[in-house]
GROMACS .gro file of C-alpha atoms in nm:
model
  404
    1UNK     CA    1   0.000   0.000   0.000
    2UNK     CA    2   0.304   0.231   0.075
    3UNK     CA    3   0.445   0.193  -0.228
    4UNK     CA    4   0.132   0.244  -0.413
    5UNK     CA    5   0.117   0.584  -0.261
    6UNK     CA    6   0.456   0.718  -0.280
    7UNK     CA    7   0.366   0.613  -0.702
    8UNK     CA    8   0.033   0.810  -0.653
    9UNK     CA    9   0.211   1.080  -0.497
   10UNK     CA   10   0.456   1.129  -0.771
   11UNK     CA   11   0.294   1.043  -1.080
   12UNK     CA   12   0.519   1.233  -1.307
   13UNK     CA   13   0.827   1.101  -1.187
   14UNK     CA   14   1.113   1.033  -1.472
   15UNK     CA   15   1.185   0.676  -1.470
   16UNK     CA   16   1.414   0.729  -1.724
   17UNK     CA   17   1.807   0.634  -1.647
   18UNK     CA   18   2.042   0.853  -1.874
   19UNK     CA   19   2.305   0.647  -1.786
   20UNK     CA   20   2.173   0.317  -1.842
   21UNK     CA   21   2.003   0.460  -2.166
   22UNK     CA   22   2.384   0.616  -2.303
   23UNK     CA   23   2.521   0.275  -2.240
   24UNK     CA   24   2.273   0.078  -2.379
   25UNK     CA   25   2.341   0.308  -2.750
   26UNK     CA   26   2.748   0.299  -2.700
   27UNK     CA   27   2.682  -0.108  -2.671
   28UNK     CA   28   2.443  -0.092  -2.978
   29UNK     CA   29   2.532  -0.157  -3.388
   30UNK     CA   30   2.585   0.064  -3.570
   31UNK     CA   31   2.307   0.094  -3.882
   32UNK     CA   32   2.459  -0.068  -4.216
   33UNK     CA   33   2.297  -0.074  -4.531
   34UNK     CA   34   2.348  -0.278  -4.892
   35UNK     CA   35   2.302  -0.138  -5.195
   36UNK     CA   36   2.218  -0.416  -5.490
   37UNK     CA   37   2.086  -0.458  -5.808
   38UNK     CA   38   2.209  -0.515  -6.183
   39UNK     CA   39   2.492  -0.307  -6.326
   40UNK     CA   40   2.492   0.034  -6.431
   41UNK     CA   41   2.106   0.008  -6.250
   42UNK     CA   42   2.260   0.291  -6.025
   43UNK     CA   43   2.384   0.188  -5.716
   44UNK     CA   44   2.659   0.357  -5.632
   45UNK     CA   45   2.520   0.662  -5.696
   46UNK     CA   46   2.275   0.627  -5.463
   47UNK     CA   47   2.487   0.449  -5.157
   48UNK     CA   48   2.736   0.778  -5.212
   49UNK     CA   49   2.422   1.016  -5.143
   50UNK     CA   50   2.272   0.823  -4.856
   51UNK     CA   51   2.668   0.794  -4.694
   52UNK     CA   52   2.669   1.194  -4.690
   53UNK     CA   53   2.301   1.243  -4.593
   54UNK     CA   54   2.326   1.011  -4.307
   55UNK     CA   55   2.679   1.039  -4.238
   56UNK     CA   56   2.730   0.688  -4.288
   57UNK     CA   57   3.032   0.560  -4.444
   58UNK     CA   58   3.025   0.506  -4.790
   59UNK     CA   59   3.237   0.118  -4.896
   60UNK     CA   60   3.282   0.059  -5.259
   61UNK     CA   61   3.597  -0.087  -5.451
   62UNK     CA   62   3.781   0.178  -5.649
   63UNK     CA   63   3.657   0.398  -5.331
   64UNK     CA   64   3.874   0.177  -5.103
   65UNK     CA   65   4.191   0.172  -5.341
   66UNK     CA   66   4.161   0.512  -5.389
   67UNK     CA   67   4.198   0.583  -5.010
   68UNK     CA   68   4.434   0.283  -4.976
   69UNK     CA   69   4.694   0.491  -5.198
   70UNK     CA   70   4.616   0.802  -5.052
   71UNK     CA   71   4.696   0.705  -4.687
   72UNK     CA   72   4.953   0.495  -4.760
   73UNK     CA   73   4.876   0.188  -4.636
   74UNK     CA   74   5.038  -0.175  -4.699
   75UNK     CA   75   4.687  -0.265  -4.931
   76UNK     CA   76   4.736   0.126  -5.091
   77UNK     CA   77   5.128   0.039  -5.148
   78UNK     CA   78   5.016  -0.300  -5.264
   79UNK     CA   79   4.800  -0.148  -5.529
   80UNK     CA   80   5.018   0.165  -5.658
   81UNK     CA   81   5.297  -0.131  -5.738
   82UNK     CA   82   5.050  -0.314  -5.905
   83UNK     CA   83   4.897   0.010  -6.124
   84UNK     CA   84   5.272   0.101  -6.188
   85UNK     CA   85   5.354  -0.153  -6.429
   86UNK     CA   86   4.990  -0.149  -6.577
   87UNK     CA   87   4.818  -0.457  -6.357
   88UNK     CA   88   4.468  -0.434  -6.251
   89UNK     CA   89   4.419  -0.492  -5.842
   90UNK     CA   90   4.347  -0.801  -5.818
   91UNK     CA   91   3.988  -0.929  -5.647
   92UNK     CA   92   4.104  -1.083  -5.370
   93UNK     CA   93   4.302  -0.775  -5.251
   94UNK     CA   94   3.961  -0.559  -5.322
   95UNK     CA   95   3.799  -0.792  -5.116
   96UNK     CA   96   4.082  -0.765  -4.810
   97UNK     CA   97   4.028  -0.389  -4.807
   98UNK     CA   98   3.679  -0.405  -4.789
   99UNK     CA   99   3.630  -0.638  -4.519
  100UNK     CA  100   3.916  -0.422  -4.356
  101UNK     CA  101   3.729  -0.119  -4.393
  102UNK     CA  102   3.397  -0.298  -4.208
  103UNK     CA  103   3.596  -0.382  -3.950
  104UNK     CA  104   3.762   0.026  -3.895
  105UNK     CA  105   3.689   0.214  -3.574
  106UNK     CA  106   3.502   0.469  -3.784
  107UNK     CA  107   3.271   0.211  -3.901
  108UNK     CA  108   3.185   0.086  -3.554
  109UNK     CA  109   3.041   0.413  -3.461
  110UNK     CA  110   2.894   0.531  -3.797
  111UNK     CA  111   2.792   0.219  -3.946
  112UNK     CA  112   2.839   0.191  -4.339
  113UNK     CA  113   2.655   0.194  -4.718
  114UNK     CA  114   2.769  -0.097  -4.915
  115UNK     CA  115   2.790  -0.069  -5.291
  116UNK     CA  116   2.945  -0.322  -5.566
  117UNK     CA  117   2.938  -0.649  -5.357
  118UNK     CA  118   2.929  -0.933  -5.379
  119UNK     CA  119   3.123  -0.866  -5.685
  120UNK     CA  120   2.977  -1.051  -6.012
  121UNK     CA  121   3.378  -1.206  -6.120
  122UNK     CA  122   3.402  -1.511  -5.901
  123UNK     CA  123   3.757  -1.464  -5.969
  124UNK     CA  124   3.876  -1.523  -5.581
  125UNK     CA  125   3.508  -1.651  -5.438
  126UNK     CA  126   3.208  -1.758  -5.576
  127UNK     CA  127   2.864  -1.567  -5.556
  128UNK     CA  128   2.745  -1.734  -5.282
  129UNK     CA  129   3.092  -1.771  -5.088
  130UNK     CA  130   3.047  -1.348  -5.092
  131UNK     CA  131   2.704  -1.349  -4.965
  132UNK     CA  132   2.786  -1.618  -4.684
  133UNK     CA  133   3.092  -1.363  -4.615
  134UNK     CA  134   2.856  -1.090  -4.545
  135UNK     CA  135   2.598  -1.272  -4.333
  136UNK     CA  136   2.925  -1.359  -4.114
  137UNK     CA  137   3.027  -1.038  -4.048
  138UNK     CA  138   3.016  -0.883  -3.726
  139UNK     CA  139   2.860  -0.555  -3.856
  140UNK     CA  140   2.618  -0.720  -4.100
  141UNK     CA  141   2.376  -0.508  -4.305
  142UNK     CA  142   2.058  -0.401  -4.117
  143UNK     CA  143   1.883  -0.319  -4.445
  144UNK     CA  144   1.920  -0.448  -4.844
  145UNK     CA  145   1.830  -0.191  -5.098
  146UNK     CA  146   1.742  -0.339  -5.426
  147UNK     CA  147   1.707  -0.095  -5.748
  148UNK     CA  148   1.522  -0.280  -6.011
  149UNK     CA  149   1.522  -0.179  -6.380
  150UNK     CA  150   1.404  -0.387  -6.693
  151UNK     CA  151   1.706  -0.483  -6.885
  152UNK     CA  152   1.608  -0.290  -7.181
  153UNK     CA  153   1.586   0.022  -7.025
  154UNK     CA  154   1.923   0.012  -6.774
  155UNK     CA  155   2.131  -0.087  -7.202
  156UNK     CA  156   1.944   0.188  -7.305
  157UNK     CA  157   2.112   0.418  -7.063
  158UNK     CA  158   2.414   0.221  -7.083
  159UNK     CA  159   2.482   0.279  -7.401
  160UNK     CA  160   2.404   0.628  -7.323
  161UNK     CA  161   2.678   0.657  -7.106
  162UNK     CA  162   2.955   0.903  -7.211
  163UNK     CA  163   3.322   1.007  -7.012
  164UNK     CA  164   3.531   1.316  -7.061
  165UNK     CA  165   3.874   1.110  -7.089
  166UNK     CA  166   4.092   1.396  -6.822
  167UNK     CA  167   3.803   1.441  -6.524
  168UNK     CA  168   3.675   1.044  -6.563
  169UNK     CA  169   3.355   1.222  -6.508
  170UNK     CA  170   3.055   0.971  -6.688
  171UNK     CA  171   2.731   1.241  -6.852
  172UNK     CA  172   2.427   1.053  -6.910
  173UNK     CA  173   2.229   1.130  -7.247
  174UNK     CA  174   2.018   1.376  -7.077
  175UNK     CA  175   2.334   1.566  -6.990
  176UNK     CA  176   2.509   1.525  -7.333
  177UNK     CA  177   2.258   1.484  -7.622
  178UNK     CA  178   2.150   1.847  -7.704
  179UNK     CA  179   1.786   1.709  -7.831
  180UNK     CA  180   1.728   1.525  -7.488
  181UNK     CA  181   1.875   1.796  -7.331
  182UNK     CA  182   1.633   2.074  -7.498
  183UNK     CA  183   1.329   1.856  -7.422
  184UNK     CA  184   1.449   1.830  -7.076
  185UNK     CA  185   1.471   2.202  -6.954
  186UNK     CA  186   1.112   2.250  -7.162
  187UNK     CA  187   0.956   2.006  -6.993
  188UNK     CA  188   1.054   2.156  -6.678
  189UNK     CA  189   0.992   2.508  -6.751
  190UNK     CA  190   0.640   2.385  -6.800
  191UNK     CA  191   0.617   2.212  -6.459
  192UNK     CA  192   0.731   2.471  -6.275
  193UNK     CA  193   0.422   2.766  -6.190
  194UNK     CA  194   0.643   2.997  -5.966
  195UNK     CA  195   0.801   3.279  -6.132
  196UNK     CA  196   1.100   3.302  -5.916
  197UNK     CA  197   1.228   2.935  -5.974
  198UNK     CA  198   1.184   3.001  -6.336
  199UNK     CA  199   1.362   3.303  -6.314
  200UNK     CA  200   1.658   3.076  -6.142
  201UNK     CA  201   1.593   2.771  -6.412
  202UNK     CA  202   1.659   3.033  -6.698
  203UNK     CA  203   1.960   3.168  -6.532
  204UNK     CA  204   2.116   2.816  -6.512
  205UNK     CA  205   1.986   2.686  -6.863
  206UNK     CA  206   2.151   3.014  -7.008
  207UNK     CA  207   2.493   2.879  -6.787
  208UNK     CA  208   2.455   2.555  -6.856
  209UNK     CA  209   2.530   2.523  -7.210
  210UNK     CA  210   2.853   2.676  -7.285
  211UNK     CA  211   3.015   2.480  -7.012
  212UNK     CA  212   2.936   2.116  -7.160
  213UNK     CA  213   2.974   2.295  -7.528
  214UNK     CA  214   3.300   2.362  -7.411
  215UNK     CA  215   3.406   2.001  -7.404
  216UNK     CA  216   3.133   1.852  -7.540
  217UNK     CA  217   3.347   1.736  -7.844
  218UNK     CA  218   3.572   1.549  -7.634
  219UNK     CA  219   3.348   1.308  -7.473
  220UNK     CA  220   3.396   0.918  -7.529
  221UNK     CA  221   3.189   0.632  -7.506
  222UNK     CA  222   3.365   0.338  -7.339
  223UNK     CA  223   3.400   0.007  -7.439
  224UNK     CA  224   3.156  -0.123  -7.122
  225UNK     CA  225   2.876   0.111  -7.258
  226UNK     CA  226   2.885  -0.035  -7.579
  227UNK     CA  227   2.543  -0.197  -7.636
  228UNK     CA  228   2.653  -0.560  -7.691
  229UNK     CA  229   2.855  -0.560  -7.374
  230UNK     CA  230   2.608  -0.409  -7.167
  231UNK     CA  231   2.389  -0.665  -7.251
  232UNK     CA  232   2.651  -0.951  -7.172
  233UNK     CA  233   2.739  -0.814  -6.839
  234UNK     CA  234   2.319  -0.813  -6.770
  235UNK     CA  235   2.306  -1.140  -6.901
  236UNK     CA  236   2.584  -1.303  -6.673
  237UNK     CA  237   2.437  -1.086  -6.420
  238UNK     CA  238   2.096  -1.282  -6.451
  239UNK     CA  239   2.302  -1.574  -6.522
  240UNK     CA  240   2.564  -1.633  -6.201
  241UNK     CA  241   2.432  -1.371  -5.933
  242UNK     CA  242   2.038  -1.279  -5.985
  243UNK     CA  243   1.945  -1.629  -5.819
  244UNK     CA  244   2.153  -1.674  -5.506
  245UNK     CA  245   2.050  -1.268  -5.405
  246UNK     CA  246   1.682  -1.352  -5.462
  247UNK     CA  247   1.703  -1.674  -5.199
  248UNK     CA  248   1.884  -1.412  -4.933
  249UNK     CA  249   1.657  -1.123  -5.027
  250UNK     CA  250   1.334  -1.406  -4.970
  251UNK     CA  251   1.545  -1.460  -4.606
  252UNK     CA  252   1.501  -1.144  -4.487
  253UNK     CA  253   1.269  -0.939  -4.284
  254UNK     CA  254   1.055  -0.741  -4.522
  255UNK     CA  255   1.104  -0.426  -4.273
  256UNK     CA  256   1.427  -0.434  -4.375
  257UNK     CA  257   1.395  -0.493  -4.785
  258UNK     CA  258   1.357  -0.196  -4.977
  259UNK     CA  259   1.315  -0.207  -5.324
  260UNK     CA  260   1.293   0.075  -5.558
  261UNK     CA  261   1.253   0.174  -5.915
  262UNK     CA  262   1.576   0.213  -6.116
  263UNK     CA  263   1.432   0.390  -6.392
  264UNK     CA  264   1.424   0.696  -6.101
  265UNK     CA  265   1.672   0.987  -6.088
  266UNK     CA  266   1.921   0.937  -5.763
  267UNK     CA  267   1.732   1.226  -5.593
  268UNK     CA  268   1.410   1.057  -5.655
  269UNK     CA  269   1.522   0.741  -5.516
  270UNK     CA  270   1.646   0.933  -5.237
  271UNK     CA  271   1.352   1.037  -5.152
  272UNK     CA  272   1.159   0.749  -5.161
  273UNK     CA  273   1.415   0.592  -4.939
  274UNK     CA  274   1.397   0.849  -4.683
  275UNK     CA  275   1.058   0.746  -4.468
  276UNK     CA  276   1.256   0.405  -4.429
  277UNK     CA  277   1.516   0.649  -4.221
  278UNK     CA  278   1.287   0.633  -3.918
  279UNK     CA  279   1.413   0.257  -3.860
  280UNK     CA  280   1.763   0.368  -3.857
  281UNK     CA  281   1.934   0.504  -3.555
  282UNK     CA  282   2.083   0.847  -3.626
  283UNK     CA  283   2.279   0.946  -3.322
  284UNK     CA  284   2.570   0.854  -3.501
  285UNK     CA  285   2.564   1.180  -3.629
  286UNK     CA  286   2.544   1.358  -3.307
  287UNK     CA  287   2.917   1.474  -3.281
  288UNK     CA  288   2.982   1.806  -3.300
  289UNK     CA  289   3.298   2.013  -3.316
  290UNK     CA  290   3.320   2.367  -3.106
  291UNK     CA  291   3.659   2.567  -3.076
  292UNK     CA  292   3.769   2.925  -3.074
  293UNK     CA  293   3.688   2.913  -2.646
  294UNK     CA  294   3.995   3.057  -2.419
  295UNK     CA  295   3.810   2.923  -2.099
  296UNK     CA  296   3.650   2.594  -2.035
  297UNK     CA  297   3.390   2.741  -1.804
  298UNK     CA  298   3.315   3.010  -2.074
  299UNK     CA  299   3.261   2.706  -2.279
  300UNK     CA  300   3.055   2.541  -2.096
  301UNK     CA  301   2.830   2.841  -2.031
  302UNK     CA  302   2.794   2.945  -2.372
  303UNK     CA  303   2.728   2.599  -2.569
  304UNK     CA  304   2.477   2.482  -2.329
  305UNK     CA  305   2.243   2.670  -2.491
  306UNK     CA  306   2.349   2.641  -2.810
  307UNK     CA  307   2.159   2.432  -3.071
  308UNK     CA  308   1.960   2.273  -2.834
  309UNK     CA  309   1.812   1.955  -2.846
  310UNK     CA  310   1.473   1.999  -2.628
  311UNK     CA  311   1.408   2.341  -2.485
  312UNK     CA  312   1.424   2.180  -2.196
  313UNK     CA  313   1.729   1.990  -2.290
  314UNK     CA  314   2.072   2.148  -2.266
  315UNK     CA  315   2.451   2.073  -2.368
  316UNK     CA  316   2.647   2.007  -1.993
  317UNK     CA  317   2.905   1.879  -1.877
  318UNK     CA  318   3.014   1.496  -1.861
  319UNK     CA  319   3.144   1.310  -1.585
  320UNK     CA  320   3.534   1.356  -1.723
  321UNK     CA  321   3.470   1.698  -1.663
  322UNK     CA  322   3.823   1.913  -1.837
  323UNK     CA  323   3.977   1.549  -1.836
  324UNK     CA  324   4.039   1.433  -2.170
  325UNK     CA  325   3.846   1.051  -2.218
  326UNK     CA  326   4.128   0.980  -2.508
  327UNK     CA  327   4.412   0.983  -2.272
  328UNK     CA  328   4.227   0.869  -1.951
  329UNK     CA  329   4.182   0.537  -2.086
  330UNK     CA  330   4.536   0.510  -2.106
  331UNK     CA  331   4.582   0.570  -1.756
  332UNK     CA  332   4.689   0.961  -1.803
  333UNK     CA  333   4.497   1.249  -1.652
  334UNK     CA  334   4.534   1.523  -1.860
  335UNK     CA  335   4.342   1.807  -1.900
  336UNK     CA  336   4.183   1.905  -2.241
  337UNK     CA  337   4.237   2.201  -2.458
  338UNK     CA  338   3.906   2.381  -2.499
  339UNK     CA  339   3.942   2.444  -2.862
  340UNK     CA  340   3.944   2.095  -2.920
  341UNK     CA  341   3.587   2.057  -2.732
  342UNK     CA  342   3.323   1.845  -2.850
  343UNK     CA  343   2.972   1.768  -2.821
  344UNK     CA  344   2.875   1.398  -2.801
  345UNK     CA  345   2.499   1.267  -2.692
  346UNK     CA  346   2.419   1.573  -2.520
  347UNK     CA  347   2.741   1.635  -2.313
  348UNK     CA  348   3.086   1.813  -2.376
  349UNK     CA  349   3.352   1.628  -2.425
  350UNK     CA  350   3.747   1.849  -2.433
  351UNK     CA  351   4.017   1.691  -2.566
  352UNK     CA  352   4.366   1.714  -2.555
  353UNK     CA  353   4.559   1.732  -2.876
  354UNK     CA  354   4.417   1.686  -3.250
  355UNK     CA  355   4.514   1.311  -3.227
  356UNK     CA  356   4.328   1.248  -3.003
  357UNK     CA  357   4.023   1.485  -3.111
  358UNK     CA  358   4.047   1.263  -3.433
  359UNK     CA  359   4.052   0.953  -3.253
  360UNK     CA  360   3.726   1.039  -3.004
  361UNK     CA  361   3.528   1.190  -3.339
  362UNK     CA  362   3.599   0.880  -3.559
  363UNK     CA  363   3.484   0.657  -3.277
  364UNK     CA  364   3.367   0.792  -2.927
  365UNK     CA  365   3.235   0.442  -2.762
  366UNK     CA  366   3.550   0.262  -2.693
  367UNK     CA  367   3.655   0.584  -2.440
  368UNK     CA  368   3.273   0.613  -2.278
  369UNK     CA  369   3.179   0.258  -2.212
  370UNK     CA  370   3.265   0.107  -1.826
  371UNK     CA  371   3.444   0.107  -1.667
  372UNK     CA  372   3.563   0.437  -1.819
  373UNK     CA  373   3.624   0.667  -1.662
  374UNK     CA  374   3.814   0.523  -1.411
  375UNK     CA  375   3.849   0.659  -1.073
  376UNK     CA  376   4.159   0.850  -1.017
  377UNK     CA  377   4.400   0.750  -0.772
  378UNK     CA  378   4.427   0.933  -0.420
  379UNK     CA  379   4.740   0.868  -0.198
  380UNK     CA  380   4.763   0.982   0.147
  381UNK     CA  381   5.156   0.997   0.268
  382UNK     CA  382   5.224   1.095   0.626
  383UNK     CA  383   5.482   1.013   0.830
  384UNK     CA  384   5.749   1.183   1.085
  385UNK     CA  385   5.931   1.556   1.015
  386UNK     CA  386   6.173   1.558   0.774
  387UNK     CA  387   6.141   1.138   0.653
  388UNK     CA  388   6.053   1.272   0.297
  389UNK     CA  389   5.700   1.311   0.313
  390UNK     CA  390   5.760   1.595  -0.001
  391UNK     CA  391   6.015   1.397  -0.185
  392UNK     CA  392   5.760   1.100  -0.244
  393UNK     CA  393   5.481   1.291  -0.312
  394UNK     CA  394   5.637   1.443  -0.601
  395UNK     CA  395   5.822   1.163  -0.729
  396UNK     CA  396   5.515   0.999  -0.731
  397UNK     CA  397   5.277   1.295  -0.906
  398UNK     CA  398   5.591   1.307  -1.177
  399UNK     CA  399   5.499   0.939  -1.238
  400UNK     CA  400   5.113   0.901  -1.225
  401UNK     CA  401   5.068   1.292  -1.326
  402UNK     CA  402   4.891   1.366  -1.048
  403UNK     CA  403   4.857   1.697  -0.827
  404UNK     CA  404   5.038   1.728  -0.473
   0.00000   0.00000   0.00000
């Protein structure tokens, strides 16, 4: 009966544990989608757009060689030797720095959009041998994404394809073909009813043209496009990998199957993809970068009420306080620079040099999680007049960087 009336008494009570509720999300997956669906049907396009909406990152095979080489890792070394004397990278290596990439810090906290495998050579594994590797890893794909298109109409655009040979930029024939191009902007012009956006449509049709005339000429069609190959890469498609996706996509959840028309433009797509985006978890996206403070209590003050999440919800201060999280979980306690302060789940967070900034932002949970923080150390020395009292409690702040 007691406790029935202490309920009564306090009926709006928050039974809500921030704690338990932060560590429940640094312990959770990370969202991770797969993009699939026949070639040139669009797919990287559209995993590149929903990596920068939702600040996911964006896997894909000449996007992981090309960062590879740029950092200069073994694979990247690997690769530049092999590009050097005119070899392609071989599949297996492709394969090795995508499963790599999965298994990055950055991808544990951001979670990842998937586009180009399994790849259709079964040059190093077979179809199926790639989709078993996926359902095995430890950050497996919470949703598939399947563009469908008719095979006549993806060769038709295909073969539409052209590249300007210095930028490797590819124009579709709605960007290149002046008659598809002139039907294009008149068909807009008619859609559109406000006078303003037509004003801004005229302005960037009158733009518009000189650029592509301006290397319009030099535009190629490559051999892929070609109509006959396009329709032998569809056909093996159909052929070696159409079958073994269908018998995983009839496996999953249909929550968590989206399928969408190819014959779409990527912002359409988009957009149709985007109600699905209230099954995905977005706090991934929740760190934020302040600087430019001289004082960490001016800090503070100011950026708790800025860009607030609730009116009622403001920025404060975590439990490490001016202690940066990066070098207290290696046993240091050092205090962090307040230009280097960021915002993570609703709390500040001030680091202490831009390593370790860049560490925290590309994955916070490994320095938030229990038993982090740990407890500093407090030592008590006491003892007779002059037995060195002073002498060991500095020695012993010089080693644990602690405060006498």
């Amino acid at each position: 009966m007691a406790s029935q009336e202490e309920k009564q008494a306090q009926p709006f009570a928050d039974i809500f544990d921030e704690d338990e509720a932060e560590k429940s999300f640094l312990l959770s997956k990370p969202t991770c989608m797969l993009i699939l669906g026949k070639p040139g049907s669009g797919k990287k396009t559209l995993a590149r757009k929903l990596a920068q909406i939702w600040k996911c990152i964006f896997i894909e095979a000449s996007e992981v060689i090309q960062m590879n080489i740029r950092e200069e890792t073994e694979y990247g070394l690997k690769c530049q030797e092999l590009l050097f004397k005119g070899q392609s990278v071989s599949e297996e290596l492709v394969t090795e720095m995508i499963l790599k990439r999965i298994e990055s810090p950055e991808v544990a906290h951001f979670g990842y959009v998937l586009s180009g495998f399994p790849f259709l050579s079964e040059e190093y594994m077979t179809v199926s041998q790639q989709i078993e590797k996926i359902k095995n890893l430890k950050f497996k794909p919470d949703f598939l994404i399947n563009i469908k298109c008719s095979d006549y109409d993806l060769c038709q655009r295909i073969s539409g394809q052209r590249q300007h040979p210095d930028s490797g930029q590819v124009y579709q024939r709605n960007q290149w073909d002046p008659n598809v191009v002139d039907k294009h902007m008149k068909d807009q012009q008619e859609k559109e009813s406000d006078e303003e956006e037509e004003e801004e449509k005229e302005e960037e049709t009158a733009e518009e043209p000189p650029t592509m005339s301006e290397f319009l000429h030099q535009l190629v069609q490559r051999p892929e496009d070609m109509l006959e190959n396009a329709e032998e890469r569809i056909g093996t498609y159909k052929d070696i990998m159409l079958r073994p996706l269908e018998d995983w996509m009839a496996e999953q959840d249909s929550q968590y199957l989206i399928e969408l028309d190819g014959n779409q433009q990527p912002d359409d797509l988009f957009m149709v993809n985007k109600p699905c985006s209230s099954l995905v978890n977005f706090y991934t996206n929740s760190i934020c970068c302040y600087c430019c403070f001289n004082k960490q209590d001016e800090l503070f003050r100011v950026l708790s009420s800025y860009k607030l999440i609730a009116p009622r919800y403001r920025w404060r201060r975590s439990r490490w306080g001016q202690i940066c999280p990066v070098a207290l979980k290696e046993g240091d306690i050092i205090m962090g620079d307040p230009d280097l302060a960021v915002s993570f789940l609703g709390k500040m967070y001030v680091l202490s040099s831009p390593g370790a900034l860049k560490t925290f932002m590309l994955n916070p949970r490994p320095y938030l999680l229990p038993p982090m923080p740990l407890p500093p150390c407090k030592v008590l020395v006491f003892g007779p007049s002059l037995s060195g009292r002073t002498t060991i409690c500095n020695l012993i702040a010089a080693r644990y960087k602690g405060k006498v």
